[in-house]
Coordinates of C-alpha atoms in Angstrom, one line a residue:
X1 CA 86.4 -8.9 17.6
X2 CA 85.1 -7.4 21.0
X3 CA 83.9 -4.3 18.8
X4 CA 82.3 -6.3 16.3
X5 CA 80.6 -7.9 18.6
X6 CA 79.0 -5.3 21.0
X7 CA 78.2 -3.7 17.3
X8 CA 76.4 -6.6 16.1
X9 CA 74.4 -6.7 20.0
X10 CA 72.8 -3.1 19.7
X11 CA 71.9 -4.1 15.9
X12 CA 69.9 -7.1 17.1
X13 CA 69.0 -5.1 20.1
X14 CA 67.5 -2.2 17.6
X15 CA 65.7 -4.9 15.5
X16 CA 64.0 -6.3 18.4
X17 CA 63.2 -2.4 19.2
X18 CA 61.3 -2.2 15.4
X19 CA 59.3 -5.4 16.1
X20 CA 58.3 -4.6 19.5
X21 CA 56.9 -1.1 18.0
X22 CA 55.4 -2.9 15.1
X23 CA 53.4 -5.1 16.8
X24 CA 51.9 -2.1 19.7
X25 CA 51.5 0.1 16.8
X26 CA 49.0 -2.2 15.0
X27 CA 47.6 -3.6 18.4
X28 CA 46.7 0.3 18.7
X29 CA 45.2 0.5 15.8
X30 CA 43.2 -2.7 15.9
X31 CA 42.0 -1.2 18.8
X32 CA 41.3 1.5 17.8
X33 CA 39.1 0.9 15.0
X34 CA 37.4 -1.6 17.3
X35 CA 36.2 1.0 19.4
X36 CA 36.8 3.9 18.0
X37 CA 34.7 6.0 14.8
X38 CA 34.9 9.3 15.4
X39 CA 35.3 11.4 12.1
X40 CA 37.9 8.6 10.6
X41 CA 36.7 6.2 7.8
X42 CA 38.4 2.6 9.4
X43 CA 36.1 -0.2 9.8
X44 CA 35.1 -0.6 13.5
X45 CA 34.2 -4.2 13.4
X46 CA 32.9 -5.3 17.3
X47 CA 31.0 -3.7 20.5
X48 CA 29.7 -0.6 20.6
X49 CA 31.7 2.8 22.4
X50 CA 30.8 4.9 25.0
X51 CA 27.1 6.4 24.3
X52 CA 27.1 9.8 23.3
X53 CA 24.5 11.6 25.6
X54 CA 23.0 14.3 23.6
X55 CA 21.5 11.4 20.8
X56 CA 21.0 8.8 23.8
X57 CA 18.8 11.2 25.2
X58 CA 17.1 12.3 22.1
X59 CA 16.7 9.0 21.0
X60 CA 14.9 7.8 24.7
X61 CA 12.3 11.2 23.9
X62 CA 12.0 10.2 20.2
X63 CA 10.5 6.4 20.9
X64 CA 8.0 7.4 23.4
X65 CA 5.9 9.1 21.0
X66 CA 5.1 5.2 19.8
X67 CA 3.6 4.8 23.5
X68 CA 1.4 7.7 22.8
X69 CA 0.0 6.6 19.7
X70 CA -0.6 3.0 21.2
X71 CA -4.7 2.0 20.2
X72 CA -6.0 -0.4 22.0
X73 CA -6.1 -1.8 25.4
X74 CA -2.6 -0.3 26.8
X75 CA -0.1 -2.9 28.6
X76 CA 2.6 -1.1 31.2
X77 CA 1.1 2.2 30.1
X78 CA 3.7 4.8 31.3
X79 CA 1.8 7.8 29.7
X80 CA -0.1 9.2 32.1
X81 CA -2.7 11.4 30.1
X82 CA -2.8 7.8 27.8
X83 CA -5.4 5.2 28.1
X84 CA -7.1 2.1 26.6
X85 CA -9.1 2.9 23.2
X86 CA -10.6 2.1 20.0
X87 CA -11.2 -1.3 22.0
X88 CA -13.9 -2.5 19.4
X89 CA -12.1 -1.7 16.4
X90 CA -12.6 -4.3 13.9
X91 CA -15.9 -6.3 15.4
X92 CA -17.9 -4.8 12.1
X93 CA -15.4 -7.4 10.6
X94 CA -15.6 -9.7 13.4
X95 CA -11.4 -9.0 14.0
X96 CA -9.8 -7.7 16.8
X97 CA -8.2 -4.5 15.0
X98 CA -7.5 -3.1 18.4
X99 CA -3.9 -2.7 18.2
X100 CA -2.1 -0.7 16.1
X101 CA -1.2 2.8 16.0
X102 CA -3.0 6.1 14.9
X103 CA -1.0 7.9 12.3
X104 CA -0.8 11.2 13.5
X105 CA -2.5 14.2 15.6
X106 CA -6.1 12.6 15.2
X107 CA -7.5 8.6 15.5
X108 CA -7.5 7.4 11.8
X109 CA -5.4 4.0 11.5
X110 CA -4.3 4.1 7.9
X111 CA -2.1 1.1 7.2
X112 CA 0.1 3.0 4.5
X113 CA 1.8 5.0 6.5
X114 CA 1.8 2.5 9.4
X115 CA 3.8 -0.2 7.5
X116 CA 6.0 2.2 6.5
X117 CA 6.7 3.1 10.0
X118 CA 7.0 -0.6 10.6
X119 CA 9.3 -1.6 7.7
X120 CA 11.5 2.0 9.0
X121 CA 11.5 0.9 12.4
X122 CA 12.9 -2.9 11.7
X123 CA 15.3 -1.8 9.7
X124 CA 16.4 0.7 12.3
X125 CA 16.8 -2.5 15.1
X126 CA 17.9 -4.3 12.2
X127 CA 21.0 -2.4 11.3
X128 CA 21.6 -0.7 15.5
X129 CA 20.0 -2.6 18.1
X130 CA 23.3 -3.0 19.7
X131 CA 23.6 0.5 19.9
X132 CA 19.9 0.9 20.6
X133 CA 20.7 -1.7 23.6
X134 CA 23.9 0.1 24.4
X135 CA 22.0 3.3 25.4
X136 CA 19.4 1.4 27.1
X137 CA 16.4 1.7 24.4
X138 CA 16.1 -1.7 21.9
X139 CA 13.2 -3.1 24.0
X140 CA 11.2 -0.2 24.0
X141 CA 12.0 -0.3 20.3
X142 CA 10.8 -4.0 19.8
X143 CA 7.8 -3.6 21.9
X144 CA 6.5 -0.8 19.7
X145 CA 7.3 -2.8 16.6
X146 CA 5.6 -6.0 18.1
X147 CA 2.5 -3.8 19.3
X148 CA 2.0 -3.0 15.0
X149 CA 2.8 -6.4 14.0
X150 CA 0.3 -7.8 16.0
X151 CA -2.3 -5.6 14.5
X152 CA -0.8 -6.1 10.9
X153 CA -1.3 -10.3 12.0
X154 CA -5.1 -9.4 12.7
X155 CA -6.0 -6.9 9.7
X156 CA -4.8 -10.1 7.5
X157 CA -7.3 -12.6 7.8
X158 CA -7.4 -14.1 4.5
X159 CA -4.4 -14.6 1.9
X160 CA -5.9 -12.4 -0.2
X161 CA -7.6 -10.0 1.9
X162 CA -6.2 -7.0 4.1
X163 CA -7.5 -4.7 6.0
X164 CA -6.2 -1.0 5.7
X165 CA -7.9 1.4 7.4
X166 CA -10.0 1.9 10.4
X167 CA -12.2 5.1 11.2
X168 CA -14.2 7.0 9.0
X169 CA -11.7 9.8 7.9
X170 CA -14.8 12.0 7.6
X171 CA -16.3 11.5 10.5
X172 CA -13.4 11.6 12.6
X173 CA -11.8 14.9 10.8
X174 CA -14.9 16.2 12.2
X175 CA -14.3 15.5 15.9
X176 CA -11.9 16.6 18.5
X177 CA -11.5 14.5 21.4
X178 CA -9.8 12.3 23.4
X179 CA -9.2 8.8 21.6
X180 CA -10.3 7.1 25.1
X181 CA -13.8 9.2 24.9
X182 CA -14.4 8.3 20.8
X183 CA -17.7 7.5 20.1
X184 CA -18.1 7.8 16.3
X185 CA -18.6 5.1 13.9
X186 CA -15.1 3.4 13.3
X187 CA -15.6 0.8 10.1
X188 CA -12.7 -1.3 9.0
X189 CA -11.7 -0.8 5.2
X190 CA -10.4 -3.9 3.5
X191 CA -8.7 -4.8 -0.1
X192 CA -8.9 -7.9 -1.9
X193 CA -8.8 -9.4 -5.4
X194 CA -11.0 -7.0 -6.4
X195 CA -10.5 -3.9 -5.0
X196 CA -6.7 -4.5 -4.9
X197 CA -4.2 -2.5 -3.4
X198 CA -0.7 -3.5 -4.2
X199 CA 1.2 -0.5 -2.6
X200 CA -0.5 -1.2 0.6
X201 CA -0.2 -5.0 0.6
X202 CA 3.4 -4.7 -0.6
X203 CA 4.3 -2.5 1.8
X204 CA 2.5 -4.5 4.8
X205 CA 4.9 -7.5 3.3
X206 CA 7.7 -5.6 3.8
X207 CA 7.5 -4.4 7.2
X208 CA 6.7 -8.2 8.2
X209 CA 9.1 -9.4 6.1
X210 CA 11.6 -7.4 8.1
X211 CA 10.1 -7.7 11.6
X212 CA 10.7 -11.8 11.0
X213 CA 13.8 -11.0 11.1
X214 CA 13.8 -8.7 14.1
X215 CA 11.8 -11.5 16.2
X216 CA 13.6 -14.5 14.9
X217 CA 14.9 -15.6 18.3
X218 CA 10.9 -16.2 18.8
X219 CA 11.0 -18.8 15.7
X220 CA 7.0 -19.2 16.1
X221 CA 6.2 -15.5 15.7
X222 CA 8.8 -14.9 13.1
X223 CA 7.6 -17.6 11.3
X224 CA 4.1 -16.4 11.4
X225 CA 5.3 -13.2 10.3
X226 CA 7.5 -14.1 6.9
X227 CA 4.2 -16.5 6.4
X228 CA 1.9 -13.4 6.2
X229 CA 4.3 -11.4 4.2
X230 CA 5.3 -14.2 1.3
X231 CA 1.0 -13.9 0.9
X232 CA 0.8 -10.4 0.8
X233 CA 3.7 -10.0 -1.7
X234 CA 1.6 -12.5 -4.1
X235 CA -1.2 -11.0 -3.2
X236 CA -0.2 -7.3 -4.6
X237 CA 2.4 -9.1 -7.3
X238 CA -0.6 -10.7 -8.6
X239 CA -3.7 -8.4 -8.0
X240 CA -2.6 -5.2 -9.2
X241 CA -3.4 -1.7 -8.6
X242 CA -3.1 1.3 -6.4
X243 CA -5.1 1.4 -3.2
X244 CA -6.0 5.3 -3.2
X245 CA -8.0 3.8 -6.5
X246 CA -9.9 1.2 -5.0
X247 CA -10.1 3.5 -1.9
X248 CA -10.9 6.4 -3.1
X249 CA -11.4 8.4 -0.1
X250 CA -7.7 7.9 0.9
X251 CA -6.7 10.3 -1.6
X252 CA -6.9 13.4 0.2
X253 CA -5.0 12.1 3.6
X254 CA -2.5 9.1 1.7
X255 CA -2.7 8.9 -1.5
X256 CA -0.2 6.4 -3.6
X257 CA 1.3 7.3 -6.7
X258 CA 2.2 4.3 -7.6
X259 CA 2.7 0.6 -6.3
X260 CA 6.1 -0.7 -8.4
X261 CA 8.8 0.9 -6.0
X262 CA 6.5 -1.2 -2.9
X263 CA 7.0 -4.3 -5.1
X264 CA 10.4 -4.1 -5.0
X265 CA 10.8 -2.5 -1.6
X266 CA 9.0 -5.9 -0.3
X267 CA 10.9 -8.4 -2.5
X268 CA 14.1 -6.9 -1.2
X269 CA 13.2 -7.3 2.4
X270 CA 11.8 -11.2 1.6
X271 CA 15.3 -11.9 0.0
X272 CA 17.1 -10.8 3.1
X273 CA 14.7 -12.7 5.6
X274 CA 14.6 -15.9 3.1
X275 CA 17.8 -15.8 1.2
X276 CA 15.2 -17.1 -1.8
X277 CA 17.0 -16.1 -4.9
X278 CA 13.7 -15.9 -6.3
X279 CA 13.0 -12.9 -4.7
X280 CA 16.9 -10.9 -6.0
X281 CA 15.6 -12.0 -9.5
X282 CA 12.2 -10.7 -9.0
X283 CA 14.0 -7.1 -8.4
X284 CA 16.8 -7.8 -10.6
X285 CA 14.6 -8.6 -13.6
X286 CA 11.6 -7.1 -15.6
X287 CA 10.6 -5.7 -12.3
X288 CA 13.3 -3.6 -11.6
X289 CA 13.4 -2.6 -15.5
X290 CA 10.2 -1.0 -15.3
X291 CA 10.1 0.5 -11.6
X292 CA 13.8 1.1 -9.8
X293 CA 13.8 4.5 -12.3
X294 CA 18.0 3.5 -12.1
X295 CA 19.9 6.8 -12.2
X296 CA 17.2 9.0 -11.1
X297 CA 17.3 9.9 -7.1
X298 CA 14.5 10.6 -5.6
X299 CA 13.5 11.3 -1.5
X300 CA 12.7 8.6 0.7
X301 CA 9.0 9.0 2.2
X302 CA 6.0 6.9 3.0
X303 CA 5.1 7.3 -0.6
X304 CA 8.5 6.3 -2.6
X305 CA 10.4 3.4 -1.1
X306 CA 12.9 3.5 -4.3
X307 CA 15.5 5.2 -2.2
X308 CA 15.1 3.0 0.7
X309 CA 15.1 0.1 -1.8
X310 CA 18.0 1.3 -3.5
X311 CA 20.1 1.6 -0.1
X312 CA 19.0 -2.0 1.1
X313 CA 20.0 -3.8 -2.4
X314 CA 23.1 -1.6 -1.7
X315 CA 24.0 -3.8 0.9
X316 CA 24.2 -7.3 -1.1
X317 CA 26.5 -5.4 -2.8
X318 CA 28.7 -4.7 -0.2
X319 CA 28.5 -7.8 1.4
X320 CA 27.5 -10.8 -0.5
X321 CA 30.0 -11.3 -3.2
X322 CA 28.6 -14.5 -4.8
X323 CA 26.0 -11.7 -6.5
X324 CA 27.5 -8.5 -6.0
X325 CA 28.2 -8.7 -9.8
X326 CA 24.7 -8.8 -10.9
X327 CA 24.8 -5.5 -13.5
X328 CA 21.0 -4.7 -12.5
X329 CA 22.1 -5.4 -8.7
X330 CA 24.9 -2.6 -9.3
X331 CA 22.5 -0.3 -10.7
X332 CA 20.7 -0.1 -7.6
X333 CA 24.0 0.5 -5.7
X334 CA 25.0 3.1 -8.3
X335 CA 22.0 5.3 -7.7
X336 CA 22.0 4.8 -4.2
X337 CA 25.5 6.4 -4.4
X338 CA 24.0 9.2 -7.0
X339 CA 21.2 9.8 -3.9
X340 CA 24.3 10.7 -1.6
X341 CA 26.0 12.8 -3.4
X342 CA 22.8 14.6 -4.1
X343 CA 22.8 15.2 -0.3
X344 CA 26.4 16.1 0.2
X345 CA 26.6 20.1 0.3
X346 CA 29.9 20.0 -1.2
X347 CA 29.3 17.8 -4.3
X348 CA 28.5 19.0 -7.8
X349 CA 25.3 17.2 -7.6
X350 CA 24.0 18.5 -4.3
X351 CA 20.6 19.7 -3.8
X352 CA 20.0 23.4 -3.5
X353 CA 17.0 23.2 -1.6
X354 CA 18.6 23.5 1.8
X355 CA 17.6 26.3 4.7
X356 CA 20.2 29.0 5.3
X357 CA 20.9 26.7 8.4
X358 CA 21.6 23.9 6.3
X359 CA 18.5 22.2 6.2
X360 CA 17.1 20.4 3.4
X361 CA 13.9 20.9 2.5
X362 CA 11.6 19.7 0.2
X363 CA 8.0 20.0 1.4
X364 CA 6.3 22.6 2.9
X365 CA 4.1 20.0 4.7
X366 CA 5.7 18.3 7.0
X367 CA 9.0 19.6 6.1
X368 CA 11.3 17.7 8.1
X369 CA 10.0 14.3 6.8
X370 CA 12.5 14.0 3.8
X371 CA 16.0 15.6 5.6
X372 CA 15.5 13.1 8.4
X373 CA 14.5 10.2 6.1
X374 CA 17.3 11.0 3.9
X375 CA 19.7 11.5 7.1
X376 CA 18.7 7.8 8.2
X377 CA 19.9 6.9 4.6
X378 CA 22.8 8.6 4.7
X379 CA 24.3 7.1 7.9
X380 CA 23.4 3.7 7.0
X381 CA 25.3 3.6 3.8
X382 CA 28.6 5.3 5.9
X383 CA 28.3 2.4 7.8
X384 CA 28.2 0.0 4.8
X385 CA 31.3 1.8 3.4
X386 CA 33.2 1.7 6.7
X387 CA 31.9 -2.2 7.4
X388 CA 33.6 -2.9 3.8
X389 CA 36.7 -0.8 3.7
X390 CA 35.1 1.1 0.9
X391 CA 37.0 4.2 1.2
X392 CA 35.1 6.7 -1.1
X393 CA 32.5 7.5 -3.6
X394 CA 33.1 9.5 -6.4
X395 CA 31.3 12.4 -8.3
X396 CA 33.5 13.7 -11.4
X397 CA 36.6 14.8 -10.1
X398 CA 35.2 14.8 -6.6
X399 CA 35.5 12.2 -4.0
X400 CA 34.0 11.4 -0.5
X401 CA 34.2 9.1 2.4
X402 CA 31.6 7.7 5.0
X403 CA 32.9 10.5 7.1
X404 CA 31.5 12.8 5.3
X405 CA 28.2 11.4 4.9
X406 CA 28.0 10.9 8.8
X407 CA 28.6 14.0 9.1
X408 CA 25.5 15.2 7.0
X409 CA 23.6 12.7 8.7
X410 CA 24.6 14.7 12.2
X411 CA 24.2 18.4 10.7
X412 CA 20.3 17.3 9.9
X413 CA 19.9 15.5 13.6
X414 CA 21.4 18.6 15.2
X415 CA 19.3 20.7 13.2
X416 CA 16.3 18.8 14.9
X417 CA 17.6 19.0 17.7
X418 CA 18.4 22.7 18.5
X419 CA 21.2 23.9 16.4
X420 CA 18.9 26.1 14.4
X421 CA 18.1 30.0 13.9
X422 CA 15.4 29.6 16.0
X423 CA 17.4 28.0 18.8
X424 CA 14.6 25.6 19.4
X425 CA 14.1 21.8 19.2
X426 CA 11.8 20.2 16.7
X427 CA 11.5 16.4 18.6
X428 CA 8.7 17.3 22.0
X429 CA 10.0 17.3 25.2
X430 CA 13.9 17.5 24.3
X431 CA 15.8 20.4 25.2
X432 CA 14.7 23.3 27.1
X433 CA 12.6 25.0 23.8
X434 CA 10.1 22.7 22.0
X435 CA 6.5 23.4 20.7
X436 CA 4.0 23.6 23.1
X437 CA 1.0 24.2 21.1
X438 CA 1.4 20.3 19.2
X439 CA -1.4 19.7 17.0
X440 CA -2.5 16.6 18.8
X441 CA -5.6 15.9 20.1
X442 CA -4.8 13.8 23.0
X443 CA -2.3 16.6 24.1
X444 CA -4.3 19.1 23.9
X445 CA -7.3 18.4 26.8
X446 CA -6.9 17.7 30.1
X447 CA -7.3 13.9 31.2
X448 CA -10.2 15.2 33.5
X449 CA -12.3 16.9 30.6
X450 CA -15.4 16.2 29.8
X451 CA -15.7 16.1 26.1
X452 CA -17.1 14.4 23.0
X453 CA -16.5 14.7 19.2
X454 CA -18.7 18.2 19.0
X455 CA -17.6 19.8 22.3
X456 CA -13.5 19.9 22.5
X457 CA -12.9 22.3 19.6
X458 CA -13.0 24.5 22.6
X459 CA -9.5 23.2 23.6
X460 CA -7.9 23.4 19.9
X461 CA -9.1 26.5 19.5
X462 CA -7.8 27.2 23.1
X463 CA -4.4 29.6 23.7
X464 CA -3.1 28.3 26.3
X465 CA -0.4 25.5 25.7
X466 CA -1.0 21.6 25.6
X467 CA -1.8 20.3 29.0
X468 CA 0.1 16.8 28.2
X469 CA 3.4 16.9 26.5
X470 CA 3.3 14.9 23.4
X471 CA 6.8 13.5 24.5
X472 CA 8.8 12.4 21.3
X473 CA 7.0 13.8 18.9
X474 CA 8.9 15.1 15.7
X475 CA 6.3 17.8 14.8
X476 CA 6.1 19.2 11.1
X477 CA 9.4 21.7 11.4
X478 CA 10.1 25.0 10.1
X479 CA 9.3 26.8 6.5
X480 CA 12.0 27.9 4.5
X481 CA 12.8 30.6 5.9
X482 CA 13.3 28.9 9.2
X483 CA 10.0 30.4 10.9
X484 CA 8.0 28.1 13.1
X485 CA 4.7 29.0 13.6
X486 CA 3.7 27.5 17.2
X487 CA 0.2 26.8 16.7
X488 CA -2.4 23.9 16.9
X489 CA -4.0 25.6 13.8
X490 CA -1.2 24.9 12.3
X491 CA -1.1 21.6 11.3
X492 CA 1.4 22.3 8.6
X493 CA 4.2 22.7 10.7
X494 CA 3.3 21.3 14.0
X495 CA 1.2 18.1 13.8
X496 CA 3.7 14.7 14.5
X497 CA 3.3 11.6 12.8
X498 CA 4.4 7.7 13.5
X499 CA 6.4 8.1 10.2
X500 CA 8.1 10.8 11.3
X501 CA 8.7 9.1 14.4
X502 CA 10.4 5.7 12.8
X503 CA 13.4 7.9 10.6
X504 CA 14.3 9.9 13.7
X505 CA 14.6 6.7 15.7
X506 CA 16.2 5.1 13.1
X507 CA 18.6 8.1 12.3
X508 CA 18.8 8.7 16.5
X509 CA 20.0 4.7 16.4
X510 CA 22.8 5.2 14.2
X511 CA 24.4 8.0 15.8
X512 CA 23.7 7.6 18.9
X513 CA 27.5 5.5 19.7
X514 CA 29.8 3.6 17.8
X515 CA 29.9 0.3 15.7
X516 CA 29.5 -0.9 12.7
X517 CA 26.6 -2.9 11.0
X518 CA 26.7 -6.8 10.5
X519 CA 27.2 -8.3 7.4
X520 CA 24.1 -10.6 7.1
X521 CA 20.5 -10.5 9.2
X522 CA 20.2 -13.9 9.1

């Protein structure tokens, strides 16, 4: 009996023992994947980890090229070579077009590329401003964002009518200068009924269409915004045509080839701030028939939104089941997945057009525009598959996980950053090797010049390097043989842009600590 006994004690005792184990071993675990992403594939629901320093400080650089771009009359200016300019743009329409951005190394305001960088930059807060607040940078995010919406506000003055340009390109392409000491002729460009320009009026929608949702704490400005986008979607759904048709002399700096993937790149971005079914069956429907090109990847740029659109849709799939069973809704999803494996080095559908270095590249001009765009894609969808337990895609007889996407997204960021054959650092004033010769007017004369538009070709033409660092800049990157060219000449490779600007912040954003995205906007 006594045996028995003291037998049946250490049995209880050894139960208890399991239990006890049990429950710390899936407290660690919950814990873990709290807090914890690293190279693993749990979902890591909850606050953000410790910052990693290399993207926090990349990602500080990379949004103060936003500041430098600023048009207009400057508030808490921190750029010291920067200051208030193109103060009468718009009074030929009687608008204050002020605000705004210019696009890249000269002081053209073209709205294509601007709402792009808009839409881009939203969806970057959109998906990581708790990360972007974890390393310190989501207002300087927002107040770049606000600084374009505010312009976007102004340049739409009628339902129907939008202006989309501002400068002559002409006259300005002739001048180098400082855009505080501009004195040529600076018209504003409009569309309207009938001289229509759905690409650009879609594409304005979208990016307010997503900044309502950034600002909706300020429910009178976010309200403003959606307001102005629901009229600019009609207003391209219902006047038709490209913009680079109406506006002809676009076509050499912006030209559109084509307005349908805009249509549905806004729609999608008005369902998510409206949650107006309308909208799903507008992209769902004929629409999406004739323009989502299903099955077909393509590169994300400020001229095809169809991967970007394609990625966004992705995520009703993932997360709203009462119409993740739309068939057309899953053909958006199922391309999105056909335009990461199609970056993945190791599956049987990946690109060949990479750098020894592992680079993609695509364009000559402007090269690292699509490997950066396609990186912010890529680390957005891990994040969808890790947010929804989705443990892999497949290809074939190949399968991979959000791991392995992340880690593409990192190879192209590192790339950017440094880890490259020529050891040098393609985002301005990060590192200790970056271009000094930035094709960027305001960089390249001294804030004490004296110059106008037909005396400071003296200072591009000029070998000595940039007197003011064009800080965050993400300048036009290497050929394919990974040569850089560091030039002012050489517009090709080192001339920035705002576009580029909004997928390194956005791809900076996602890597730059841990969490996962939320499930809804709204």
């Amino acid at each position: 009996m006594g045996k028995e006994k003291k037998s049946g004690g250490c049995f209880g005792w050894f139960i208890v023992l399991i239990v006890v184990g049990a429950i710390a071993l899936a407290l660690g675990l919950t814990l873990r994947n709290k807090f914890h992403k690293g190279g693993g594939d749990a979902p890591v629901p909850g606050p953000p980890g410790a910052v990693t320093k290399k993207y926090g400080d990349a990602l500080e650089v990379a949004l103060q090229f936003f500041d430098i771009q600023k048009s207009g009359k400057l508030e808490n200016n921190e750029i010291p070579w920067r200051g208030d300019s193109a103060l009468q743009d718009g009074k030929d329409a009687d608008l204050d077009l002020s605000k705004g951005m210019y696009d890249a190394g000269d002081h053209m305001k073209f709205q294509f590329p601007m709402a792009y960088t808009a839409t881009v930059l939203s969806w970057a807060i959109l998906e990581y401003g708790d990360q972007m607040n974890a390393a310190g940078q989501l207002e300087s995010a927002k107040n770049s964002l606000k600084w374009l919406t505010d312009y976007f506000i102004n340049a739409h003055p009628e339902p129907n009518v939008l202006y989309i340009q501002v400068g002559d390109p002409d006259l300005d392409h002739k001048c180098w200068d400082r855009p505080e000491d501009m004195t040529e002729k600076r018209p504003a460009i409009q569309i309207n009924a009938s001289s229509p320009g759905s690409d650009v009026a879609a594409e304005t929608a979208a990016a307010m269409a997503a900044a309502s949702l950034v600002f909706k704490s300020n429910s009178g400005y976010s309200s403003s915004l959606l307001k102005h986008a629901k009229e600019l979607f009609t207003f391209a759904d219902q006047s038709r045509g490209l913009y680079s048709e109406s506006i002809p002399e676009v076509q050499t700096y912006y030209n559109s080839t084509g307005y349908g993937d805009e249509l549905l790149w806004a729609a999608s971005w008005l369902y998510h701030a409206t949650k107006d079914h309308t909208y799903l069956d507008y992209v769902t429907g004929s629409n999406g028939e004739s323009y989502a090109n299903w099955g077909s990847p393509t590169w994300f740029s400020w001229d095809d939104k169809r991967p970007g659109t394609q990625v966004l849709l992705s995520r009703v799939s993932f997360f709203d089941s009462k119409v993740a069973s739309n068939a057309n809704l899953q053909k958006y999803k199922k391309t999105a997945e056909a335009v990461m494996r199609g970056l993945l080095p190791k599956s049987p559908t990946a690109t060949e057009s990479r750098t020894k270095g592992g680079l993609l590249w695509i364009s000559q001009w402007n090269a690292l525009q699509h490997p950066v765009a396609s990186a912010f894609l890529a680390v957005i969808y891990s994040d969808y598959m890790l947010t929804s337990s989705t443990q892999k895609i497949h290809c074939d007889s190949n399968s991979f996980r959000a791991a392995d996407l992340r880690k593409f997204a990192m190879s192209q960021a590192n790339y950017v950053l440094g880890d490259n054959p020529m050891k040098m650092s393609y985002l301005v004033g990060y590192g200790d090797k970056y271009s000094q010769f930035v094709h960027h007017r305001g960089a390249s004369i001294p804030v004490d010049a004296t110059t106008n538009c037909s005396n400071g070709w003296q200072w591009l033409e000029s070998d000595t390097p940039n007197p003011n660092v064009a800080t965050g800049a993400l300048v036009g990157g290497p050929f394919l043989n990974e040569t850089f060219v560091d030039s002012r000449n050489n517009s090709m490779q080192t001339e920035p842009s705002t576009y580029n600007s909004a997928v390194i912040v956005g791809l900076l954003s996602g890597l730059v600590t841990t969490s996962s995205v939320v499930t809804s906007f709204t």
